[in-house]
Coordinates of C-alpha atoms in Angstrom, one line a residue:
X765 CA 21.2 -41.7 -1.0
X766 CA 20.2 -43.4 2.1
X767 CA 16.5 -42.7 3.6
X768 CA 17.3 -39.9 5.7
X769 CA 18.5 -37.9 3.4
X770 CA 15.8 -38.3 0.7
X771 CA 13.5 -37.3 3.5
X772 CA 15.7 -34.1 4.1
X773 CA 15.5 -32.8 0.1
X774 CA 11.6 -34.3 -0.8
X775 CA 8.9 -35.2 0.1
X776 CA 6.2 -37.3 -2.4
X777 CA 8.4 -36.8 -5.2
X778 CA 10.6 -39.4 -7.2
X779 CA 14.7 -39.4 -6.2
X780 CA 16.8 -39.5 -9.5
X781 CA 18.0 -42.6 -10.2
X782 CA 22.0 -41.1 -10.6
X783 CA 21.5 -39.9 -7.0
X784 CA 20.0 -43.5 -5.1
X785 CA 22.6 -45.1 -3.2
X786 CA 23.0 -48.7 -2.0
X787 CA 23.0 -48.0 2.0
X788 CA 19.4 -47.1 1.6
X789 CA 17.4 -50.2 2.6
X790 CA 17.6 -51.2 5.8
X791 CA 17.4 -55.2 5.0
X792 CA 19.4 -55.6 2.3
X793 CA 21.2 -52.8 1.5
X794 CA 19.6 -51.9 -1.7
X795 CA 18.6 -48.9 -3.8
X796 CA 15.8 -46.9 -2.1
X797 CA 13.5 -45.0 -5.1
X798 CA 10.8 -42.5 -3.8
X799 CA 7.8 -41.7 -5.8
X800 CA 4.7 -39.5 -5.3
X801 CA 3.0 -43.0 -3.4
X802 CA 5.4 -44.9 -1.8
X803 CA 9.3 -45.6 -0.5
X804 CA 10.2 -48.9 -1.5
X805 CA 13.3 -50.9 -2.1
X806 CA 14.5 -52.3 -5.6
X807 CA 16.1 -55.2 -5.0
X808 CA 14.1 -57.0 -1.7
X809 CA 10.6 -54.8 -2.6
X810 CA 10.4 -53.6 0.8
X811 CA 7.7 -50.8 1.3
X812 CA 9.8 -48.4 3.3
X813 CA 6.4 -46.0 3.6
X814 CA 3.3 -46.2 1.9
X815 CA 1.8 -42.9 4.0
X816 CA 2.9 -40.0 1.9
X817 CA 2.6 -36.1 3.7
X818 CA 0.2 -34.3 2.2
X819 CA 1.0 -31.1 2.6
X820 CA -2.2 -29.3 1.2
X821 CA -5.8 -28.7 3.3
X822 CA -8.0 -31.0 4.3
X823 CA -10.8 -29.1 2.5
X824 CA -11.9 -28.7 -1.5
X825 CA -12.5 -25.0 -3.0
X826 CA -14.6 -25.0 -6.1
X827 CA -13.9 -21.0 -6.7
X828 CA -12.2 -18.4 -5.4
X829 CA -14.2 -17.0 -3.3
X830 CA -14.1 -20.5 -1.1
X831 CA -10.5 -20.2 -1.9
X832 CA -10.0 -17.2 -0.2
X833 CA -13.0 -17.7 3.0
X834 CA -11.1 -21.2 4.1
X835 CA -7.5 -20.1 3.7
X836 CA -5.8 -20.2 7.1
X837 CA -2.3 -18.9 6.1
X838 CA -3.1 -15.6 8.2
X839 CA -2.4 -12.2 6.8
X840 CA 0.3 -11.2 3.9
X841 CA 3.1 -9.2 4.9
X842 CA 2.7 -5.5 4.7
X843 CA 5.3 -2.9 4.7
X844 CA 2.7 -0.5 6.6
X845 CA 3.6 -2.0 9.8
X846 CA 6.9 -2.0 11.6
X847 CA 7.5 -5.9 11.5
X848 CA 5.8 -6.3 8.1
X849 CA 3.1 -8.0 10.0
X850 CA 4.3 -10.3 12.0
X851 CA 3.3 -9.1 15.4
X852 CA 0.7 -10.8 17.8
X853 CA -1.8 -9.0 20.0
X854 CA -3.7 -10.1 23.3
X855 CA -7.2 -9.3 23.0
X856 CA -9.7 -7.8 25.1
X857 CA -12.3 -10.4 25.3
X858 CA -13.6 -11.9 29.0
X859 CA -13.7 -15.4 27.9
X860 CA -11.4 -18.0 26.7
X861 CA -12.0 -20.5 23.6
X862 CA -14.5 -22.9 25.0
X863 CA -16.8 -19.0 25.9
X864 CA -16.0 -19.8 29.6
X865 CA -16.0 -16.4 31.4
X866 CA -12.4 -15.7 33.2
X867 CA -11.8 -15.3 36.5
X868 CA -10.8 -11.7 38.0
X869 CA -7.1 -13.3 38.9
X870 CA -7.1 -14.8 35.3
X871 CA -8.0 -11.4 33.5
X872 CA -5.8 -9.5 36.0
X873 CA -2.8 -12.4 34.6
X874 CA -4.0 -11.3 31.4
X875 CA -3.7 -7.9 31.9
X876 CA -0.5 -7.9 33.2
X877 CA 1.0 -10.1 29.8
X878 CA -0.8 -7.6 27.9
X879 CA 1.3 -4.3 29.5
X880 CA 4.2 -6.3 29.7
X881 CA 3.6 -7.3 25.8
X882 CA 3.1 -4.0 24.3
X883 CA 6.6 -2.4 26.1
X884 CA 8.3 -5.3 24.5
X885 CA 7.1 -5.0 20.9
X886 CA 10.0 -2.4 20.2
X887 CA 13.4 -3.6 20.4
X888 CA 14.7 -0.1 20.1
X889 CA 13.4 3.8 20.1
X890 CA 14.4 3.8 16.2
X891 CA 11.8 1.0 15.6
X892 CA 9.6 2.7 18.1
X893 CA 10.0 5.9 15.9
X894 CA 9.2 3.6 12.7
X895 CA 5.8 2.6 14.0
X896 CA 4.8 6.0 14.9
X897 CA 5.8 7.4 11.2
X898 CA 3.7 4.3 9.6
X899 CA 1.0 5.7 11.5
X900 CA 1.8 8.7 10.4
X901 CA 1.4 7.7 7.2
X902 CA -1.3 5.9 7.2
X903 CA -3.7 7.9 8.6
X904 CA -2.7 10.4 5.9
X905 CA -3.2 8.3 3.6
X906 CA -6.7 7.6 4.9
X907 CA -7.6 10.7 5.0
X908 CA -7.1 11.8 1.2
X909 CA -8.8 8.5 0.5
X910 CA -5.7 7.2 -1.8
X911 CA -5.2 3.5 -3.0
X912 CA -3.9 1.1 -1.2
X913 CA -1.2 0.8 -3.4
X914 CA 0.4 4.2 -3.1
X915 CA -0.3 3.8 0.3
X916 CA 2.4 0.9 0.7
X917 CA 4.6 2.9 -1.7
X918 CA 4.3 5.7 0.6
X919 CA 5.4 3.2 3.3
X920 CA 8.2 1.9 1.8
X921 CA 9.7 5.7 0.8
X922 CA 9.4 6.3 4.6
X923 CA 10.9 3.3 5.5
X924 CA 13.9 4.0 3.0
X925 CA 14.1 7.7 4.5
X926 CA 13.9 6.2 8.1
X927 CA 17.0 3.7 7.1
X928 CA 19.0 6.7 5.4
X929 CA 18.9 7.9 8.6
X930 CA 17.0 11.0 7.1
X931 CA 14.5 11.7 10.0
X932 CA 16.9 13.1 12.5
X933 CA 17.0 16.2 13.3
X934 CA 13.5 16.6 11.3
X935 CA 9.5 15.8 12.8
X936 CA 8.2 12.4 12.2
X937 CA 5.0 14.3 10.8
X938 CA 6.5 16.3 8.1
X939 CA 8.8 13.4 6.6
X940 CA 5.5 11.1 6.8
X941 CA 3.2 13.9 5.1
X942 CA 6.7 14.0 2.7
X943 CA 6.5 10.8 1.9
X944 CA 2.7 10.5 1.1
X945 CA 3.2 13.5 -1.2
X946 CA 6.4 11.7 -2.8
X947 CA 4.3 8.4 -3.8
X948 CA 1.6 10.8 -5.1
X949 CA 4.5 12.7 -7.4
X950 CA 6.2 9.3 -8.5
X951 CA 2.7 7.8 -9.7
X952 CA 1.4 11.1 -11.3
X953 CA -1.5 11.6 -9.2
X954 CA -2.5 15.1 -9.2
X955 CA -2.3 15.8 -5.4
X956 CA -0.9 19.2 -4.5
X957 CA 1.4 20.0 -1.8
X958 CA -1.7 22.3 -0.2
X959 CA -3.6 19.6 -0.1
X960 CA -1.3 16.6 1.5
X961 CA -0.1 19.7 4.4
X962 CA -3.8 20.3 5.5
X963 CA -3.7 16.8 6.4
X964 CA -1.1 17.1 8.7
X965 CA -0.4 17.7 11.8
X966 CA 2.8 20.1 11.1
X967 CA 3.0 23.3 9.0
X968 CA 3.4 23.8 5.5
X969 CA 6.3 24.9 5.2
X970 CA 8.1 21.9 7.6
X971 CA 6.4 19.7 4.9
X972 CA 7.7 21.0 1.8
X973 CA 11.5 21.5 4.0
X974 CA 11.3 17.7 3.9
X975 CA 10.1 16.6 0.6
X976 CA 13.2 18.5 -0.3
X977 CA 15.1 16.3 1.6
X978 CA 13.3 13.5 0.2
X979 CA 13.6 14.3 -3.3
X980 CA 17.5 15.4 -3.3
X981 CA 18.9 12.6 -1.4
X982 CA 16.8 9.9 -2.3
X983 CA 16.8 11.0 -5.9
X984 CA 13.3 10.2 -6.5
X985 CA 11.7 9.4 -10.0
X986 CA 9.2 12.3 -10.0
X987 CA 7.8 14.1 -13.3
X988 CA 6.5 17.1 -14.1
X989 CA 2.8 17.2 -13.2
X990 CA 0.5 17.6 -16.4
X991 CA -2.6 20.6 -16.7
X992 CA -4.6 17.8 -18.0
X993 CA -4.2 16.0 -15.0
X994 CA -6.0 18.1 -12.9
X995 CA -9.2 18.8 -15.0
X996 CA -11.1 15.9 -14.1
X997 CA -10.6 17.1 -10.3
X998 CA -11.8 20.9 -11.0
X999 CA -14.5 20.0 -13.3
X1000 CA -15.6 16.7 -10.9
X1001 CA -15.9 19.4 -7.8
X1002 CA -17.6 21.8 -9.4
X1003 CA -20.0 19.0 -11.0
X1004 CA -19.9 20.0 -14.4
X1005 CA -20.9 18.7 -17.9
X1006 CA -18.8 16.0 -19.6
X1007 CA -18.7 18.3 -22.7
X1008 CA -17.1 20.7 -20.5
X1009 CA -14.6 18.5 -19.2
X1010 CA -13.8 17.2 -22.7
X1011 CA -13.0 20.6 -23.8
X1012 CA -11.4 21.6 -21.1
X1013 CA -8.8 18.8 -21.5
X1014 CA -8.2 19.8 -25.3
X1015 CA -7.6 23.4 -24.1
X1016 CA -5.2 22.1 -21.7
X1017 CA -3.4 20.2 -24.1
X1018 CA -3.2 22.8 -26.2
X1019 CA -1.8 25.2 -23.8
X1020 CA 0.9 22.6 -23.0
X1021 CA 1.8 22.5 -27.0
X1022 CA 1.8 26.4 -27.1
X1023 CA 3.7 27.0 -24.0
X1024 CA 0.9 28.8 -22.1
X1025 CA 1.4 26.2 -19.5
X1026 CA 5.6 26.6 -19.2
X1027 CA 6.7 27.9 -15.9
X1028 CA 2.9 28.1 -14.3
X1029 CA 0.9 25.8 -11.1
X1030 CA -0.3 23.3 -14.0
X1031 CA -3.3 23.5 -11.3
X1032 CA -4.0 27.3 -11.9
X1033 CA -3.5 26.6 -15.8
X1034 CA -6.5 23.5 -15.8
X1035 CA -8.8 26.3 -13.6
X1036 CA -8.2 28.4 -16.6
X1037 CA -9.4 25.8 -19.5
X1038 CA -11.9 24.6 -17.5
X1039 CA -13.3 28.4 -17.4
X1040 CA -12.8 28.9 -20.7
X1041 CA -14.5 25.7 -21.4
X1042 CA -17.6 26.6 -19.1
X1043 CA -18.0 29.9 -20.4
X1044 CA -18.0 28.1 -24.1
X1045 CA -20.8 25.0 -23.3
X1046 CA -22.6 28.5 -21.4
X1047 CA -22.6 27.0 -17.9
X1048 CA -22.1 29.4 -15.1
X1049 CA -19.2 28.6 -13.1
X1050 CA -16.7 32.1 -11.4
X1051 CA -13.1 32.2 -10.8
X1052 CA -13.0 32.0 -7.0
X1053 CA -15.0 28.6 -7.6
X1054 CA -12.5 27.1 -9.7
X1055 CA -9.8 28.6 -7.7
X1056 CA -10.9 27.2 -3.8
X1057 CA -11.5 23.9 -6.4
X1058 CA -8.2 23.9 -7.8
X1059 CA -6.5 25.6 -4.5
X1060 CA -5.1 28.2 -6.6
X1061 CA -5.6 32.4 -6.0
X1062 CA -8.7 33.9 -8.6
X1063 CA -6.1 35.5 -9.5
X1064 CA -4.1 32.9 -11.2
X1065 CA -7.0 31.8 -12.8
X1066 CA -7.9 35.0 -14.5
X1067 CA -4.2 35.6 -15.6
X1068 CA -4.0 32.2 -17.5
X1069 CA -6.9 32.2 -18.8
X1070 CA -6.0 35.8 -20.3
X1071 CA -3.2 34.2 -21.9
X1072 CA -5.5 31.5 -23.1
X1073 CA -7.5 33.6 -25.2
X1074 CA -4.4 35.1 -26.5
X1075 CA -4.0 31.6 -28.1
X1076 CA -7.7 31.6 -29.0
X1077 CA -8.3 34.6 -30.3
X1078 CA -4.6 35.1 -32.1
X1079 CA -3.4 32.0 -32.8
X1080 CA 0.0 32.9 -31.9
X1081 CA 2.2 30.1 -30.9
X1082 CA 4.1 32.3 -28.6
X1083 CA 1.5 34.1 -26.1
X1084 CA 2.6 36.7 -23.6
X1085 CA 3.3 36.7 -20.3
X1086 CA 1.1 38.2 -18.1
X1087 CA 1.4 39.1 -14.3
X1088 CA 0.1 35.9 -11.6

């Protein structure tokens, strides 16, 4: 291997001695070995380099929080932006690195790179479109204070609907709002449909028209959304009692084992336990309450909780059916 080349594949580390090669010094011709120190020759001892690249910081971090304050590696990359990331942007500031204030032809130079920069950041009205719906979806996202994490899911469904070519024809804001409700389904967080649309800047019914889309052509791993699920969110609103809680998630479960809960808004049947559960540790909490807290009618609420004290009262595994 001659010293090019074991430049070209490592740096600081030692070269195999099956792959060293006798063109590699250039005095005598001899083999060239590389370790983590120096490049030196094995038959004339010529020291080829004795300056090894050391390719980590200058600085020492004792923890990780010194780790992580002198890193200068920049940002990860993101799927919530459009180029992962990677973009630049030209600042507003009046002064330049030394704190020098710029000159009006300076800031007007300035000025101009900036306009001219931000019409070149697309290189096409699809990406243009992409950035608008990562917005779009993070703004959402924002505003139902979610995780970060199902926030870059979110993303990354939009992103996959946006290369399925699934967005024409259809608004940017109903296939974002789609997407946010999506991640939400596919990580079993108990957000409802209601409650992802209000954020939105479209209608209802354009929302659900595209998770439909969503969740028939992508084919997405949703499941069944659990009663249980939603009782630490009705009894959290309403601020009641931890005994109440704890109750009302056995009554859900049980409803879920009896079938009260088959075919129903597993929101409207958790409003239900949860006033069953109230009325048992004898707090006072009404049905509209637990319905605007569970975005369900009171009239959902009373009907399965009717069927709930059918399983209470009669112990029938098979309650009836009452109107909703």
């Amino acid at each position: 291997m001659s010293l090019r080349n074991v430049y070209e594949r490592t740096f600081d580390e030692d070269v195999p001695a099956a792959e060293r090669s006798s063109s590699g010094c250039p005095e005598c011709g001899g083999l060239v070995h590389t370790n983590s120190i120096e490049t030196v020759c094995d038959d004339c001892g010529l020291v080829l380099e004795d300056r090894p690249i050391d390719h980590g910081p200058e600085w020492c971090a004792f923890d990780d929080t010194e780790r992580i304050e002198r890193a200068r590696t920049g940002p990860a990359l993101t799927p919530t932006r459009h180029d992962r990331g990677l973009s630049s942007e030209i600042g507003f500031d009046q002064t330049d690195a030394n704190g020098t204030t710029l000159s009006g032809r300076k800031r007007s130079q300035i000025g101009r790179l900036r306009r001219e920069h931000r019409r070149g950041r697309w290189s096409s009205k699809a990406e243009q479109n992409l950035a608008h719906g990562l917005a779009e979806v993070r703004r959402i996202v924002g505003a139902l204070d979610l995780p970060r994490s199902l926030r870059d899911q979110a993303c990354r469904l939009y992103r996959t609907a946006a290369g399925e070519d699934l967005i024409r024809g259809r608004s940017i804001e109903a296939m974002a709002a789609a997407s946010v409700y999506a991640a939400c389904r596919c990580a079993g967080l108990p957000r409802t449909l209601q409650e992802v649309s209000v954020t939105s800047a479209v209608s209802h019914e354009r929302v659900q028209n595209a998770y439909s889309v969503l969740n028939r052509e992508l084919e997405l791993p949703t499941v069944p959304m659990e009663p249980l699920e939603y009782v630490p969110r009705v009894t959290s609103a309403l601020d009641l009692s931890t005994g109440t809680r704890q109750r009302a998630a056995a009554l859900a479960k049980q409803a879920v084992r009896t079938g009260v809960a088959n075919g129903y808004n597993p929101a409207g049947v958790a409003a239900g336990c949860v006033y069953q559960a109230a009325r048992e540790q004898d707090e006072r909490v009404t049905q509209a309450a637990l319905a605007d807290a569970a975005e369900v009618t009171p009239m959902t609420v009373r009907a399965r909780w009717n069927e709930l004290q059918t399983i209470l009262n009669g112990g029938d595994d098979q309650p009836r059916r009452g109107n909703a």
